[in-house]
Short mmCIF file of C-alpha atoms in Angstrom, two decimals:
data_model
loop_
_atom_site.label_atom_id
_atom_site.label_comp_id
_atom_site.label_asym_id
_atom_site.label_seq_id
_atom_site.Cartn_x
_atom_site.Cartn_y
_atom_site.Cartn_z
CA MET A 13 20.34 43.77 40.60
CA LYS A 14 22.03 41.90 37.94
CA ARG A 15 19.23 39.24 37.71
CA CYS A 16 16.82 42.40 37.53
CA PHE A 17 18.87 43.29 34.61
CA GLU A 18 18.79 40.40 33.03
CA LYS A 19 14.70 39.78 33.05
CA ILE A 20 14.36 43.29 31.99
CA VAL A 21 16.86 42.23 29.00
CA GLU A 22 14.75 39.15 28.56
CA GLY A 23 11.61 41.34 28.25
CA ILE A 24 12.75 43.89 25.81
CA LEU A 25 14.17 40.66 23.26
CA ALA A 26 10.96 38.73 24.01
CA CYS A 27 9.02 41.95 22.74
CA SER A 28 11.11 42.55 19.95
CA GLY A 29 10.82 38.57 18.97
CA PHE A 30 6.86 39.02 19.51
CA VAL A 31 6.45 42.91 17.75
CA THR A 32 8.61 41.39 14.53
CA SER A 33 6.84 37.89 14.28
CA LEU A 34 3.41 40.26 14.33
CA THR A 35 4.45 42.55 11.77
CA ILE A 36 5.13 39.82 9.44
CA VAL A 37 2.06 38.12 9.89
CA LEU A 38 -0.07 41.43 9.52
CA ILE A 39 1.95 42.16 5.93
CA VAL A 40 0.68 38.58 5.36
CA LEU A 41 -2.63 39.13 5.68
CA PHE A 42 -2.27 42.56 3.94
CA LEU A 43 -1.06 40.97 1.19
CA PHE A 44 -3.49 37.86 0.51
CA SER A 45 -6.75 40.65 1.99
CA GLU A 46 -5.57 42.58 -1.25
CA ALA A 47 -4.70 39.61 -3.53
CA LEU A 48 -7.86 37.55 -3.03
CA GLY A 49 -10.38 40.43 -4.12
CA LEU A 50 -9.29 40.09 -7.84
CA PHE A 51 -11.92 37.05 -7.95
CA GLY A 52 -14.62 38.82 -6.82
CA SER A 53 -14.02 41.42 -9.93
CA LYS A 54 -15.50 41.42 -13.00
CA VAL A 55 -14.43 39.96 -16.52
CA VAL A 56 -16.19 43.03 -18.20
CA GLU A 57 -14.77 47.08 -16.60
CA GLU A 58 -16.89 47.92 -13.93
CA GLY A 59 -20.06 50.12 -15.47
CA TYR A 60 -20.46 48.98 -18.77
CA VAL A 61 -21.86 46.02 -20.58
CA LEU A 62 -21.95 43.53 -23.31
CA ALA A 63 -25.32 44.44 -25.22
CA LEU A 64 -26.12 41.96 -28.25
CA ASN A 65 -29.14 41.70 -30.16
CA ARG A 66 -32.27 39.58 -28.87
CA GLN A 67 -32.17 37.43 -31.06
CA ASN A 68 -28.29 36.57 -30.65
CA THR A 69 -28.25 33.08 -28.94
CA VAL A 70 -24.63 33.56 -27.13
CA SER A 71 -25.24 33.75 -23.46
CA ARG A 72 -21.30 34.01 -22.29
CA LEU A 73 -17.87 34.97 -23.25
CA THR A 74 -14.49 33.83 -21.77
CA PRO A 75 -12.31 36.17 -20.95
CA ALA A 76 -10.06 35.34 -24.09
CA GLN A 77 -12.79 35.09 -26.49
CA ILE A 78 -14.13 38.52 -25.34
CA LYS A 79 -10.42 40.20 -26.80
CA GLY A 80 -10.41 38.28 -29.52
CA VAL A 81 -13.63 39.67 -30.82
CA PHE A 82 -12.76 43.39 -30.12
CA ASP A 83 -8.96 42.72 -31.41
CA GLU A 84 -10.98 41.19 -34.43
CA GLU A 85 -9.73 37.84 -34.57
CA ILE A 86 -12.66 36.19 -34.16
CA THR A 87 -15.43 37.47 -36.87
CA ASN A 88 -18.13 35.37 -36.56
CA TRP A 89 -20.81 34.31 -34.27
CA ARG A 90 -20.48 30.70 -35.34
CA GLU A 91 -16.94 30.61 -33.69
CA LEU A 92 -18.36 31.10 -30.39
CA GLY A 93 -21.32 28.75 -30.91
CA GLY A 94 -24.27 31.15 -32.10
CA GLU A 95 -25.19 31.47 -35.40
CA ASP A 96 -23.66 31.92 -38.84
CA LEU A 97 -23.65 35.55 -38.90
CA PRO A 98 -21.04 38.33 -39.32
CA ILE A 99 -19.75 40.12 -35.81
CA ARG A 100 -20.55 44.07 -36.37
CA LEU A 101 -18.23 45.67 -33.46
CA PHE A 102 -19.67 49.03 -31.14
CA ARG A 103 -17.69 51.19 -28.80
CA LEU A 104 -19.71 54.22 -27.26
CA GLU A 105 -17.27 56.64 -29.47
CA ASP A 106 -18.65 54.94 -32.72
CA VAL A 107 -22.02 56.72 -31.86
CA ASN A 108 -21.85 59.87 -34.38
CA GLU A 109 -21.56 57.12 -37.51
CA TYR A 110 -24.40 56.61 -36.75
CA TYR A 111 -26.53 59.43 -35.30
CA THR A 112 -26.65 62.93 -36.20
CA GLU A 113 -25.56 65.49 -33.32
CA GLU A 114 -29.45 66.52 -33.87
CA GLU A 115 -30.99 62.82 -33.08
CA LEU A 116 -28.23 62.55 -30.31
CA GLY A 117 -29.39 65.58 -28.70
CA GLU A 118 -27.37 68.91 -27.55
CA ALA A 119 -26.20 67.11 -23.96
CA TYR A 120 -26.15 63.35 -25.46
CA GLU A 121 -29.84 62.93 -23.74
CA ASN A 122 -30.68 60.90 -26.49
CA ALA A 123 -27.66 58.47 -26.40
CA GLY A 124 -29.48 56.16 -24.33
CA ASP A 125 -32.24 55.80 -26.66
CA CYS A 126 -30.34 56.03 -30.07
CA ILE A 127 -27.65 53.18 -28.53
CA THR A 128 -30.72 51.08 -27.50
CA ARG A 129 -32.35 51.14 -31.17
CA LEU A 130 -29.09 50.05 -32.52
CA VAL A 131 -28.56 47.40 -30.84
CA GLU A 132 -32.27 46.23 -31.52
CA ARG A 133 -32.38 46.27 -35.01
CA THR A 134 -28.91 44.96 -35.51
CA PRO A 135 -28.50 41.32 -35.35
CA GLY A 136 -24.72 40.72 -35.09
CA ILE A 137 -23.80 43.42 -33.23
CA VAL A 138 -21.98 43.24 -30.27
CA ALA A 139 -21.92 47.07 -28.11
CA PHE A 140 -19.64 47.71 -25.35
CA VAL A 141 -21.40 51.00 -24.00
CA PRO A 142 -22.00 52.19 -20.65
CA GLY A 143 -24.96 50.26 -18.85
CA GLN A 144 -26.45 52.97 -18.30
CA PHE A 145 -26.50 53.96 -21.82
CA ILE A 146 -29.12 50.42 -22.64
CA ILE A 147 -32.50 51.81 -21.30
CA ARG A 148 -34.53 49.39 -22.48
CA PRO A 149 -32.46 46.15 -20.89
CA ASP A 150 -35.18 43.45 -21.58
CA SER A 151 -35.69 44.14 -25.52
CA VAL A 152 -31.64 43.35 -26.02
CA HIS A 153 -29.48 40.86 -24.57
CA VAL A 154 -26.96 41.48 -22.07
CA LEU A 155 -24.39 38.79 -21.39
CA GLU A 156 -23.96 37.31 -18.38
CA ASP A 157 -21.15 39.08 -16.86
CA GLN A 158 -18.61 36.34 -14.88
CA THR A 159 -15.77 37.03 -12.36
CA ILE A 160 -12.41 36.55 -12.74
CA SER A 161 -11.62 32.48 -12.16
CA VAL A 162 -8.77 31.31 -10.61
CA ARG A 163 -8.24 28.84 -14.24
CA ASP A 164 -8.07 32.20 -16.35
CA VAL A 165 -5.00 33.51 -13.69
CA LEU A 166 -3.38 31.08 -13.41
CA ALA A 167 -3.24 29.27 -16.47
CA GLY A 168 -4.12 32.11 -18.53
CA ALA A 169 -1.07 32.84 -21.18
CA GLU A 170 -1.95 36.72 -21.79
CA TRP A 171 -0.98 39.08 -19.92
CA PHE A 172 -2.87 42.69 -20.57
CA PRO A 173 -4.06 44.16 -17.36
CA THR A 174 -4.93 47.31 -19.68
CA ALA A 175 -7.20 45.64 -22.46
CA THR A 176 -10.89 46.83 -23.01
CA PRO A 177 -13.10 45.33 -22.64
CA ALA A 178 -11.94 42.48 -20.53
CA PRO A 179 -8.59 42.74 -19.09
CA GLN A 180 -6.38 39.55 -19.29
CA PHE A 181 -4.85 38.63 -16.05
CA GLY A 182 -2.64 35.51 -17.44
CA PHE A 183 0.04 34.35 -14.71
CA LEU A 184 1.68 31.95 -17.16
CA PRO A 185 3.94 33.93 -18.65
CA LEU A 186 5.15 36.21 -15.85
CA ILE A 187 5.76 32.76 -14.20
CA THR A 188 7.68 31.06 -16.80
CA GLY A 189 9.99 33.72 -17.03
CA THR A 190 10.13 34.00 -13.64
CA LEU A 191 11.75 30.30 -13.47
CA TRP A 192 13.12 30.04 -17.07
CA VAL A 193 15.84 33.64 -15.65
CA SER A 194 16.34 31.59 -12.45
CA LEU A 195 17.20 28.38 -14.08
CA PHE A 196 19.79 29.29 -16.50
CA ALA A 197 21.44 32.00 -13.74
CA ILE A 198 21.67 29.35 -11.05
CA LEU A 199 22.96 26.68 -14.27
CA ILE A 200 25.94 29.89 -14.82
CA ALA A 201 26.36 30.18 -11.30
CA LEU A 202 26.82 27.12 -10.09
CA PRO A 203 29.59 25.78 -11.45
CA PHE A 204 31.63 28.89 -10.99
CA GLY A 205 30.77 29.41 -7.63
CA LEU A 206 31.87 26.10 -6.58
CA ALA A 207 34.77 26.33 -7.97
CA VAL A 208 36.06 29.73 -6.44
CA ALA A 209 34.39 28.02 -3.09
CA ILE A 210 37.14 24.70 -3.44
CA TYR A 211 40.00 27.40 -4.34
CA MET A 212 39.35 29.34 -1.16
CA SER A 213 38.48 26.70 1.08
CA GLU A 214 41.39 23.85 -0.24
CA VAL A 215 43.78 25.07 -2.40
CA ALA A 216 44.50 29.20 -1.88
CA ASN A 217 46.77 30.42 0.99
CA HIS A 218 45.96 32.51 3.50
CA LYS A 219 46.76 35.69 1.90
CA ILE A 220 44.94 34.78 -0.74
CA ARG A 221 42.05 33.44 1.08
CA ASN A 222 41.77 37.13 3.00
CA LEU A 223 42.41 39.01 -0.35
CA LEU A 224 39.42 37.22 -1.85
CA LYS A 225 36.77 36.98 0.41
CA PRO A 226 36.17 40.55 1.28
CA VAL A 227 35.98 41.33 -2.41
CA ILE A 228 34.00 38.63 -3.35
CA GLU A 229 31.70 39.78 0.22
CA LEU A 230 31.58 43.38 -1.46
CA LEU A 231 30.12 42.13 -4.62
CA SER A 232 26.56 41.33 -2.48
CA GLY A 233 26.57 45.59 -1.35
CA ILE A 234 26.75 46.75 -5.22
CA PRO A 235 23.06 48.09 -6.01
CA SER A 236 20.78 45.52 -8.21
CA VAL A 237 20.86 48.88 -10.44
CA VAL A 238 24.64 48.95 -10.64
CA TYR A 239 24.41 45.62 -12.24
CA GLY A 240 21.06 46.44 -14.48
CA PHE A 241 23.25 48.95 -15.91
CA PHE A 242 26.75 46.67 -16.29
CA GLY A 243 23.78 44.58 -18.25
CA LEU A 244 22.56 46.77 -19.98
CA ILE A 245 25.97 48.48 -21.31
CA VAL A 246 27.89 45.36 -22.10
CA ILE A 247 26.02 42.26 -21.42
CA VAL A 248 22.68 43.29 -24.45
CA PRO A 249 25.24 44.77 -26.87
CA PHE A 250 27.58 41.72 -26.31
CA LEU A 251 24.67 38.61 -26.58
CA GLN A 252 22.69 41.07 -29.53
CA GLN A 253 26.06 40.72 -31.72
CA ALA A 254 27.20 36.96 -30.63
CA PHE A 255 24.06 35.61 -31.65
CA ASP A 256 22.75 38.32 -33.98
CA LEU A 257 20.18 39.01 -32.44
CA PRO A 258 16.92 42.24 -33.55
CA VAL A 259 17.63 43.06 -29.68
CA GLY A 260 20.24 42.17 -27.06
CA GLU A 261 17.58 42.63 -24.10
CA SER A 262 16.68 38.66 -23.31
CA GLY A 263 15.95 36.23 -21.18
CA LEU A 264 19.84 35.55 -21.22
CA ALA A 265 21.28 38.64 -20.35
CA GLY A 266 18.78 38.37 -17.76
CA ALA A 267 20.65 35.33 -16.32
CA LEU A 268 23.72 36.65 -16.65
CA VAL A 269 23.42 39.51 -14.58
CA LEU A 270 21.32 36.88 -11.92
CA ALA A 271 24.10 34.52 -11.69
CA ILE A 272 26.80 37.16 -11.26
CA MET A 273 24.26 38.90 -8.43
CA ALA A 274 24.15 35.47 -7.06
CA LEU A 275 27.66 34.64 -6.77
CA PRO A 276 28.45 35.97 -3.63
CA THR A 277 25.72 34.23 -1.77
CA ILE A 278 26.33 30.38 -3.19
CA ILE A 279 30.45 31.47 -2.95
CA THR A 280 30.40 32.31 0.78
CA VAL A 281 28.12 29.60 1.88
CA THR A 282 29.31 26.92 0.35
CA GLU A 283 33.19 28.10 1.90
CA ASP A 284 31.89 28.34 4.51
CA ALA A 285 30.48 24.71 4.61
CA MET A 286 33.83 23.08 3.39
CA ARG A 287 35.89 24.80 5.86
CA GLY A 288 33.34 23.16 8.64
CA CYS A 289 34.73 20.06 7.57
CA PRO A 290 37.09 18.39 10.21
CA ARG A 291 40.51 18.48 9.82
CA ALA A 292 41.24 15.26 11.13
CA MET A 293 39.20 13.89 7.85
CA ARG A 294 41.58 15.25 5.68
CA GLU A 295 44.28 14.02 7.33
CA ALA A 296 43.12 10.60 7.17
CA SER A 297 42.16 10.63 3.63
CA LEU A 298 45.60 11.83 3.07
CA ALA A 299 47.38 9.49 4.83
CA LEU A 300 45.17 6.38 3.20
CA GLY A 301 46.93 7.42 -0.12
CA ALA A 302 44.23 9.87 -1.52
CA SER A 303 45.35 12.92 -3.35
CA GLN A 304 44.60 16.63 -2.36
CA TRP A 305 42.00 16.26 -4.81
CA GLN A 306 40.53 13.21 -4.44
CA THR A 307 40.27 14.10 -0.90
CA ILE A 308 38.41 17.01 -1.96
CA TYR A 309 35.87 15.16 -4.13
CA LYS A 310 35.55 12.29 -2.23
CA VAL A 311 35.46 13.71 1.74
CA VAL A 312 35.00 17.81 1.73
CA ILE A 313 32.38 18.22 -0.88
CA PRO A 314 30.35 14.96 0.37
CA TYR A 315 30.42 16.07 4.00
CA SER A 316 29.98 19.56 3.21
CA ILE A 317 27.06 18.81 0.70
CA SER A 318 24.46 20.32 2.97
CA GLY A 319 26.00 23.06 3.17
CA ILE A 320 26.43 23.28 -0.51
CA THR A 321 22.66 23.06 -1.50
CA SER A 322 21.83 25.45 1.32
CA GLY A 323 24.05 27.76 -0.74
CA VAL A 324 23.05 26.77 -4.38
CA VAL A 325 19.21 27.31 -3.06
CA LEU A 326 20.03 30.65 -1.56
CA GLY A 327 21.36 32.49 -4.43
CA ILE A 328 18.06 30.30 -6.21
CA GLY A 329 16.64 32.69 -3.67
CA ARG A 330 18.33 35.82 -4.52
CA ALA A 331 17.72 35.51 -8.61
CA VAL A 332 13.89 34.82 -8.05
CA GLY A 333 13.20 37.86 -6.38
CA GLU A 334 15.52 40.62 -7.94
CA THR A 335 13.55 43.43 -9.10
CA MET A 336 15.76 46.22 -10.86
CA ALA A 337 18.19 44.05 -12.98
CA VAL A 338 16.41 41.87 -14.25
CA LEU A 339 13.58 44.95 -15.80
CA MET A 340 16.22 46.63 -16.91
CA VAL A 341 17.69 43.74 -19.47
CA THR A 342 15.42 41.13 -20.29
CA GLY A 343 13.03 43.30 -22.57
CA ASN A 344 9.93 43.52 -20.58
CA ALA A 345 7.81 41.35 -23.28
CA ALA A 346 5.07 39.11 -20.98
CA VAL A 347 4.66 36.38 -23.16
CA ILE A 348 5.66 33.15 -22.75
CA PRO A 349 9.23 32.22 -23.70
CA HIS A 350 10.29 29.23 -26.01
CA SER A 351 13.53 30.24 -26.03
CA ILE A 352 16.72 31.84 -23.40
CA LEU A 353 17.46 34.32 -26.42
CA GLU A 354 13.45 35.97 -26.60
CA PRO A 355 13.15 38.78 -24.52
CA LEU A 356 10.89 38.02 -21.32
CA ARG A 357 9.11 39.15 -18.14
CA THR A 358 9.38 38.06 -14.27
CA ILE A 359 7.47 38.58 -11.56
CA PRO A 360 9.21 41.22 -9.52
CA ALA A 361 9.58 43.35 -12.47
CA THR A 362 6.10 43.51 -13.48
CA ILE A 363 5.38 44.82 -9.90
CA ALA A 364 7.52 47.59 -10.09
CA ALA A 365 6.36 48.21 -13.31
CA GLU A 366 3.18 48.35 -13.37
CA LEU A 367 1.95 48.89 -9.16
CA GLY A 368 2.44 52.27 -9.78
CA GLU A 369 0.31 53.14 -12.47
CA ALA A 370 -2.45 50.77 -11.22
CA PRO A 371 -5.97 52.10 -9.64
CA ALA A 372 -5.83 51.46 -5.85
CA GLY A 373 -8.41 48.73 -5.23
CA GLY A 374 -8.78 47.83 -8.73
CA ALA A 375 -8.37 44.70 -10.30
CA HIS A 376 -5.27 45.68 -11.77
CA TYR A 377 -4.17 46.26 -8.46
CA GLN A 378 -5.64 43.33 -7.30
CA ALA A 379 -3.60 41.08 -9.79
CA LEU A 380 -0.05 42.81 -8.73
CA PHE A 381 -0.68 42.04 -5.52
CA LEU A 382 -1.85 38.42 -6.33
CA LEU A 383 1.56 38.27 -8.06
CA GLY A 384 3.60 38.79 -4.26
CA VAL A 385 1.21 36.17 -3.33
CA VAL A 386 2.94 33.73 -5.90
CA LEU A 387 6.02 34.83 -5.25
CA PHE A 388 5.61 34.58 -1.86
CA PHE A 389 4.80 30.67 -2.33
CA ILE A 390 7.86 30.29 -4.31
CA SER A 391 10.48 32.17 -1.93
CA LEU A 392 8.64 30.15 0.86
CA LEU A 393 9.01 26.59 -1.23
CA ILE A 394 12.85 27.30 -1.62
CA ASN A 395 12.99 28.66 2.44
CA PHE A 396 11.63 25.12 3.13
CA THR A 397 14.06 23.29 0.69
CA VAL A 398 16.78 25.01 2.51
CA GLU A 399 15.64 24.04 5.88
CA ALA A 400 14.89 19.74 4.86
CA VAL A 401 18.37 20.05 3.13
CA SER A 402 20.35 21.32 6.01
CA SER A 403 18.51 19.55 8.94
CA LYS A 404 19.04 16.04 6.31
CA GLN A 405 23.11 15.98 7.52
CA LYS A 406 24.38 17.72 10.14
#
């Protein structure tokens, strides 16, 4: 009977492990399947074309060049490798500036012929119109529409997924913002976390340790949105006044909030690692004439370096994956930061803020899933680092 019960429990545990592993694999596959569709999407908005005069020699434009043209930052075709002609923009809503309602027709049935004739007779024009309005494709020059490339995404310096006619999906500002905030958060949290862990493990008496440990572990249970409110009400105004900033929402505000959130993880893991140092090693060091602080520095910390490093890396993982607190205090500016005092945006904050507004299956939706893939690889790298460091010293 006992043997049968053990077999049943063993089967339940094995089944549970299999289901859990399968669920994780399916989630990862779903993430990748949704994300990789971005590289099959067209640069120009679906259903639309960029039509030029037939004499125009420019045959291809990058997403950045298209945006520059329609933002009127590029005003001459010579800047794009064409002839010395001023660029003349045309959007569908501009049609009433060229034709009367009688010419367009009561139900705009003549709009296609009118727009096509306009493109045929205007040398420097670039018309962003639905493809159905170019009724004589052979008489105009329709720019070749490319698919979104890996280089435009991973090395792109601008995130503007709602831009028309060519959305910008540059990940560089979001990746740098995430790493920037996480780096400063760990630089702030590491000395404080290590100091508290040393105090609790080696200096504090039993009563103080038993008082501090539950309080520190309680910090891990506070919702991140509460940390965000604290940062928004206390840290942001303080930084704005201290550094005379136009706005207090900045990378430094996000780093301070994340440092507070990472402290419990760093302190708990580091303190446990230090308490694992054998008592005999401490006593041997003291017996040889070393002071308590020399013992901590020369014996306890080197012995516990594996656990300390694991705590630090796990703290980085907490900082990299944080969403709501960062979303509330960093300013959400999708630009490459040049200073920690500038507003920025992180990958988790971008996904949280925009996923609800992105049309399902569209390029914007797929780009957000691809951001999730990037975040997945960052977290995977952190986990591998933890495993490598933990297995280096037992």
